[in-house]
Structures are given as C-alpha cells and as structure tokens.
Coordinates of C-alpha atoms in Angstrom, one line a residue:
X1 CA 40.3 26.5 -55.0
X2 CA 38.1 25.8 -52.1
X3 CA 38.4 23.1 -49.5
X4 CA 35.2 21.6 -50.9
X5 CA 37.1 20.9 -54.1
X6 CA 39.5 18.5 -52.3
X7 CA 36.9 16.7 -50.1
X8 CA 34.9 13.8 -51.5
X9 CA 31.4 14.7 -50.4
X10 CA 28.8 12.0 -50.1
X11 CA 25.4 12.7 -51.4
X12 CA 22.0 11.3 -50.4
X13 CA 18.8 11.5 -52.5
X14 CA 15.8 11.9 -50.2
X15 CA 12.3 11.3 -51.6
X16 CA 9.2 13.1 -50.2
X17 CA 5.9 11.6 -48.9
X18 CA 2.4 12.9 -48.4
X19 CA 2.0 16.6 -47.8
X20 CA 4.3 17.5 -50.7
X21 CA 1.7 17.2 -53.5
X22 CA 0.3 20.0 -55.6
X23 CA -1.6 20.3 -58.9
X24 CA 0.9 20.8 -61.7
X25 CA 3.7 18.7 -60.1
X26 CA 6.0 17.1 -62.6
X27 CA 4.6 18.9 -65.6
X28 CA 7.7 20.9 -66.4
X29 CA 9.8 17.8 -66.1
X30 CA 7.7 15.9 -68.6
X31 CA 7.6 18.8 -71.0
X32 CA 11.4 19.2 -71.1
X33 CA 12.8 15.7 -70.5
X34 CA 11.7 12.6 -72.5
X35 CA 13.0 10.4 -69.7
X36 CA 10.5 12.0 -67.3
X37 CA 7.7 11.8 -69.8
X38 CA 8.3 8.1 -70.3
X39 CA 7.8 7.5 -66.5
X40 CA 4.4 9.3 -66.6
X41 CA 3.4 7.1 -69.6
X42 CA 4.4 4.0 -67.7
X43 CA 2.4 5.0 -64.6
X44 CA -0.7 5.6 -66.8
X45 CA -0.3 2.2 -68.4
X46 CA 0.4 0.3 -65.1
X47 CA -2.6 1.8 -63.3
X48 CA -5.0 1.8 -66.2
X49 CA -6.1 5.5 -65.7
X50 CA -4.6 8.9 -66.6
X51 CA -2.6 9.6 -63.4
X52 CA -0.5 12.1 -65.5
X53 CA -3.6 14.3 -66.1
X54 CA -4.4 14.2 -62.4
X55 CA -0.8 15.3 -61.5
X56 CA -0.7 18.1 -64.1
X57 CA -4.3 19.4 -64.1
X58 CA -6.0 18.1 -60.9
X59 CA -8.6 18.6 -59.6
X60 CA -6.9 19.1 -56.3
X61 CA -9.6 17.3 -54.3
X62 CA -9.1 14.1 -56.4
X63 CA -5.4 14.3 -56.2
X64 CA -5.6 14.6 -52.4
X65 CA -7.2 11.2 -52.1
X66 CA -4.7 8.9 -50.6
X67 CA -5.0 6.2 -53.2
X68 CA -4.2 8.8 -55.9
X69 CA -1.7 10.9 -54.0
X70 CA 0.7 8.1 -53.2
X71 CA 1.2 6.9 -56.8
X72 CA 1.3 10.5 -58.0
X73 CA 4.1 11.4 -55.6
X74 CA 6.0 8.3 -56.5
X75 CA 5.7 9.0 -60.2
X76 CA 6.9 12.6 -59.9
X77 CA 9.9 11.4 -57.7
X78 CA 10.9 8.7 -60.1
X79 CA 10.5 11.0 -63.1
X80 CA 12.8 13.5 -61.4
X81 CA 15.3 10.8 -60.5
X82 CA 15.5 9.5 -64.1
X83 CA 16.4 13.0 -65.2
X84 CA 19.2 13.2 -62.7
X85 CA 20.4 9.8 -63.6
X86 CA 20.7 10.8 -67.2
X87 CA 22.5 14.0 -66.1
X88 CA 25.1 11.7 -64.3
X89 CA 24.0 12.9 -60.9
X90 CA 24.0 9.8 -58.7
X91 CA 23.6 9.2 -54.9
X92 CA 25.8 7.4 -52.4
X93 CA 22.7 6.7 -50.2
X94 CA 18.9 7.0 -50.6
X95 CA 16.1 7.5 -48.1
X96 CA 12.4 8.2 -48.4
X97 CA 9.8 9.7 -46.0
X98 CA 7.0 7.2 -45.6
X99 CA 5.7 6.4 -49.1
X100 CA 8.9 8.1 -50.4
X101 CA 10.7 4.9 -49.4
X102 CA 9.1 3.2 -52.5
X103 CA 10.7 5.9 -54.7
X104 CA 14.0 5.4 -53.0
X105 CA 13.9 1.7 -53.7
X106 CA 13.1 2.3 -57.3
X107 CA 16.2 4.6 -57.4
X108 CA 18.3 1.8 -55.8
X109 CA 17.1 -0.7 -58.4
X110 CA 15.5 -2.9 -55.8
X111 CA 11.9 -2.4 -57.0
X112 CA 10.7 -2.0 -60.6
X113 CA 8.7 1.2 -61.2
X114 CA 5.6 -0.5 -62.5
X115 CA 5.5 -2.8 -59.5
X116 CA 6.1 0.2 -57.2
X117 CA 3.3 2.3 -58.6
X118 CA 0.8 -0.5 -58.3
X119 CA 1.9 -1.3 -54.8
X120 CA 1.5 2.3 -53.6
X121 CA -1.9 2.6 -55.2
X122 CA -3.1 -0.4 -53.2
X123 CA -1.3 0.9 -50.1
X124 CA -3.3 4.1 -50.3
X125 CA -6.5 2.2 -50.8
X126 CA -5.8 -0.1 -47.8
X127 CA -4.9 2.8 -45.6
X128 CA -8.0 4.8 -46.5
X129 CA -10.3 1.8 -45.9
X130 CA -8.6 0.9 -42.6
X131 CA -10.3 3.7 -40.7
X132 CA -13.6 5.3 -41.6
X133 CA -13.4 9.0 -42.5
X134 CA -13.7 11.1 -39.4
X135 CA -12.7 8.4 -37.0
X136 CA -9.0 9.2 -37.1
X137 CA -6.9 12.3 -37.2
X138 CA -3.3 13.6 -37.2
X139 CA -1.7 16.6 -35.7
X140 CA 1.7 18.4 -35.7
X141 CA 3.3 19.5 -32.5
X142 CA 5.9 22.2 -33.0
X143 CA 8.6 23.0 -30.5
X144 CA 7.0 21.0 -27.7
X145 CA 9.3 21.3 -24.6
X146 CA 11.5 18.2 -24.2
X147 CA 10.2 15.4 -22.0
X148 CA 6.5 16.1 -22.4
X149 CA 5.5 13.9 -25.4
X150 CA 5.0 10.6 -23.6
X151 CA 3.0 12.0 -20.7
X152 CA 0.8 14.0 -23.1
X153 CA 0.0 10.9 -25.2
X154 CA -0.7 8.9 -22.1
X155 CA -3.0 11.5 -20.6
X156 CA -4.9 11.9 -23.8
X157 CA -5.9 8.2 -23.6
X158 CA -6.7 8.2 -19.9
X159 CA -9.7 10.5 -19.6
X160 CA -13.3 9.3 -19.2
X161 CA -14.0 10.3 -22.8
X162 CA -11.2 8.1 -24.2
X163 CA -13.1 4.8 -24.1
X164 CA -10.3 2.8 -25.6
X165 CA -9.1 5.5 -28.0
X166 CA -5.4 5.6 -28.9
X167 CA -3.0 8.3 -30.0
X168 CA 0.7 7.8 -30.7
X169 CA 3.7 9.4 -32.3
X170 CA 3.5 9.0 -36.1
X171 CA 6.6 10.9 -37.2
X172 CA 9.7 12.4 -35.7
X173 CA 10.3 14.9 -38.5
X174 CA 12.8 17.2 -36.9
X175 CA 13.9 18.1 -33.4
X176 CA 11.2 20.8 -33.5
X177 CA 8.4 18.8 -35.1
X178 CA 6.5 15.7 -34.0
X179 CA 3.5 14.3 -35.8
X180 CA 0.9 12.3 -33.8
X181 CA -2.0 10.1 -35.0
X182 CA -4.9 8.1 -33.7
X183 CA -8.5 8.4 -32.9
X184 CA -9.9 11.9 -33.5
X185 CA -10.9 12.5 -29.9
X186 CA -7.6 11.4 -28.5
X187 CA -5.6 13.5 -31.0
X188 CA -7.7 16.6 -30.1
X189 CA -7.0 16.1 -26.4
X190 CA -3.3 15.7 -27.1
X191 CA -3.3 18.9 -29.1
X192 CA -4.8 20.8 -26.2
X193 CA -2.4 19.2 -23.7
X194 CA 0.5 20.1 -25.9
X195 CA -0.6 23.7 -26.0
X196 CA -0.8 23.8 -22.3
X197 CA 2.6 22.3 -22.0
X198 CA 4.2 25.1 -24.0
X199 CA 4.2 23.9 -27.6
X200 CA 4.7 26.8 -29.9
X201 CA 2.0 25.4 -32.2
X202 CA -0.2 22.3 -32.1
X203 CA -2.5 21.9 -35.0
X204 CA -4.6 19.3 -36.8
X205 CA -3.4 18.2 -40.2
X206 CA -5.7 18.1 -43.3
X207 CA -5.4 14.3 -43.9
X208 CA -8.0 11.6 -44.6
X209 CA -6.6 8.9 -42.3
X210 CA -4.4 8.5 -39.2
X211 CA -1.2 7.2 -40.8
X212 CA 1.7 5.5 -39.0
X213 CA -0.1 4.4 -35.9
X214 CA -1.7 1.1 -34.7
X215 CA -5.0 2.0 -36.5
X216 CA -3.1 1.2 -39.7
X217 CA -2.5 -2.5 -38.8
X218 CA -5.4 -3.7 -41.0
X219 CA -3.8 -1.9 -44.0
X220 CA -0.5 -3.5 -43.1
X221 CA -1.9 -7.0 -43.1
X222 CA -3.6 -6.4 -46.5
X223 CA -0.4 -5.0 -48.0
X224 CA 1.7 -8.0 -46.9
X225 CA 0.3 -10.3 -49.6
X226 CA 1.1 -7.7 -52.3
X227 CA 4.6 -7.2 -50.9
X228 CA 5.3 -10.9 -50.8
X229 CA 4.2 -11.3 -54.4
X230 CA 6.5 -8.6 -55.6
X231 CA 10.2 -9.1 -56.6
X232 CA 12.6 -7.1 -54.5
X233 CA 16.2 -7.2 -55.7
X234 CA 19.3 -6.3 -53.6
X235 CA 20.0 -2.6 -53.7
X236 CA 22.6 -1.0 -55.9
X237 CA 22.7 2.0 -53.5
X238 CA 22.2 1.5 -49.7
X239 CA 19.1 2.9 -48.2
X240 CA 18.5 4.1 -44.6
X241 CA 14.9 3.0 -43.8
X242 CA 12.3 5.0 -42.0
X243 CA 11.2 2.3 -39.7
X244 CA 14.5 1.7 -37.9
X245 CA 16.8 4.4 -39.4
X246 CA 19.1 1.5 -40.3
X247 CA 21.1 0.8 -43.5
X248 CA 19.4 -1.7 -45.9
X249 CA 21.2 -3.6 -48.6
X250 CA 19.1 -6.6 -49.4
X251 CA 15.7 -7.0 -51.1
X252 CA 14.4 -9.0 -48.1
X253 CA 15.3 -6.1 -45.8
X254 CA 13.7 -3.6 -48.2
X255 CA 10.4 -5.6 -48.3
X256 CA 10.3 -5.9 -44.5
X257 CA 10.9 -2.2 -44.1
X258 CA 7.9 -1.3 -46.3
X259 CA 5.7 -3.7 -44.3
X260 CA 6.8 -2.5 -40.9
X261 CA 6.6 1.2 -41.7
X262 CA 2.8 1.2 -42.1
X263 CA 1.7 1.2 -38.4
X264 CA 5.0 2.5 -37.0
X265 CA 6.4 6.1 -36.8
X266 CA 8.7 7.6 -39.4
X267 CA 12.0 8.3 -37.7
X268 CA 13.1 11.0 -40.1
X269 CA 15.3 12.9 -37.7
X270 CA 17.2 9.6 -37.0
X271 CA 17.4 8.8 -40.7
X272 CA 19.1 12.1 -41.4
X273 CA 21.4 11.7 -38.4
X274 CA 22.3 8.2 -39.6
X275 CA 23.1 9.4 -43.0
X276 CA 25.2 12.2 -41.6
X277 CA 27.1 9.7 -39.4
X278 CA 27.9 7.8 -42.6
X279 CA 29.6 10.8 -44.1
X280 CA 26.7 12.4 -46.0
X281 CA 26.9 16.1 -46.1
X282 CA 24.9 16.9 -49.2
X283 CA 21.2 16.1 -49.7
X284 CA 19.1 16.4 -52.8
X285 CA 15.3 16.2 -52.4
X286 CA 14.0 14.4 -55.4
X287 CA 10.3 15.0 -56.2
X288 CA 7.5 17.4 -55.5
X289 CA 7.8 20.4 -53.2
X290 CA 10.5 21.2 -50.6
X291 CA 9.2 19.8 -47.3
X292 CA 12.2 17.6 -46.7
X293 CA 14.6 20.5 -47.5
X294 CA 12.9 22.6 -44.8
X295 CA 13.2 19.8 -42.3
X296 CA 16.9 19.3 -43.1
X297 CA 17.6 22.9 -42.0
X298 CA 16.2 22.1 -38.6
X299 CA 18.0 18.8 -38.2
X300 CA 21.5 19.9 -39.2
X301 CA 22.5 23.5 -40.0
X302 CA 25.8 22.3 -41.6
X303 CA 24.1 19.9 -44.0
X304 CA 23.8 21.1 -47.6
X305 CA 20.5 20.7 -49.3
X306 CA 18.9 21.4 -52.7
X307 CA 15.8 20.1 -54.4
X308 CA 14.9 18.8 -57.9
X309 CA 11.2 18.6 -58.8
X310 CA 10.9 21.1 -61.5
X311 CA 12.9 21.6 -64.7
X312 CA 14.2 24.9 -63.5
X313 CA 15.8 23.3 -60.5
X314 CA 18.4 21.4 -62.6
X315 CA 20.8 24.3 -62.9
X316 CA 20.8 24.8 -59.1
X317 CA 21.5 21.1 -58.6
X318 CA 24.4 21.2 -60.9
X319 CA 25.7 24.2 -59.1
X320 CA 25.3 22.5 -55.7
X321 CA 27.4 19.5 -56.7
X322 CA 30.0 21.4 -58.7

C-alpha cells in the first residue's frame, strides 16, 4: 500500500486553447463513445455546418481559421469531458487556457454546450475581424533571462519605426515561456531584442491575429452583447480563471472573466500555481493534443499530469487516478 492510497488527491481538469488543434482530433472518441458522438452532432446542429467533418477530415487550412478552430477545440474538449463524466472521473477544480475556459465552464455546468459553441464561433470571427491579416503578430520567447521582458517590450515601441505600434505580453505560459502579441513590426523588434538579451529561442507563431493584447479590444466589445444575452449559471465545480488566476463560483464572475480575457494576457503559470495552492496535485488535460501537459512539467515537477483526447488515453487516465 502506497502513501498515495491514503492521501485524498485533488484533481483539476484543464482544457486547451488554440495551438492544440490537428486534423483527426476527436474522431476516435466519437467512434468509440456514443456520448462523445452526441456532442459532435449537437455542435453541427448548433452551428448549422458540419464542424465534425472539419475536425475529422480537415482540410487543415480551413480548420486553422480562428472562427473554425475555436468551436472545434471546444467540441473536442466537451466530447472528451462527457466520456470522463460517464466513466465517473470528476474534477475538484477546472481551468482553461484562453478559449479553453469556455470548455471548463461547460464542464462546471455554468454554460450550456450549444450556447458555448455559438459564442466561441462568434468570438473567433470577432477576433479575426478586429485586426487585418498581416497587421498583427505573436511570438514566443523561451527562457528569456529574468527582468528583461518589460524593457524589451518598451524598447520595441520606442524606435522611430514604431509610429504608435504596440506589443505586450499575451500569455505567461510557464516560467520558461512568455508569448507576446501586437503590431507585426513591434513584435518583430521585440523578438530581435529578446535574442540579444539571451533568450534561448524567440520565434514568430503561425497565427492569424494578435490575441490577448489591446488590439483585441474591438472584438471584446462586440462579444459583450453576446455574453450578456447568454445564461451563465453558478458553477458546480470551482474554476480558476485565466484573466486574474482567481477562483470563480458564480455565473456573473464567469461571464466577466470571458469578457476580460479577450484583450488581456493569459496568466497560465499563476493559474496552475493557484490550483496547486488549493491542494491540487493531479491534472488531466481534457481535449486535443498535449500542450498543457508539457507546460505543467515546467511549472511544477511534482505535479502529476495525464491527458485525455483520444480513446486510447482512457486506460492511462484510469491508471493515473487509481
């Protein structure tokens, strides 16, 4: 008998955001589990087009469009969660990275799935339309020496070429990874400054818009009316939001968090640290890919993590919680 057998471990479900998508995601879940298939059917009906076919068959360039990618990721995550729910695998807390927070709120019974999938479809459209293609960019800075970020972002906006351009932190993903976003020119200058400051890597990301920065404020304002028109119930499972890394219990708090996250950075490192401080030691990434599982290893080496996005993952999840 191990010590683990005597300790009541708290579990958090974490739901991925953009960057986790791939053609074929969710297909094995739908083929093996009727509960998952039902979620894909509901998504197709709610949106009025075959999102399921796009998830399973692509083409990749159409799936990559933000307005398609966001509802696709949500649908796969919710399908995976429904399978876990039927297997009596339940969380003590939930959290989601960016658009993944919508998935977390569906899991917490705050947001109906049909409402969520329509909301994230509009969210993706508003974000894409907020900034013309090519005007904005994002980049990842890996292992940037501490204390350099603010000065790099300031310098990138103070050159003669800047002419009012902005760049800001868009995501604190782990102690070793910061994502920045803003005007293309300013992001490019910040990348070069980060390299000069000793970052191990600084690279532009293949995205269609500069998410989680001030350039997204037009999208935020357009989304507000849709959020206000949607019912948010109080959560059955507490959520740690990405905007403040604070615990959320009420529907009003959940709605406000989705509104505020659009132009503000994702504080993912703080989210995981908050969950850890609340006694969570076990994390299950629910949805496509394994991006969050990789980040967890860099945030806390003692934290247990597993993922569930394909049918074959279920056995590993059961082993992890045994």
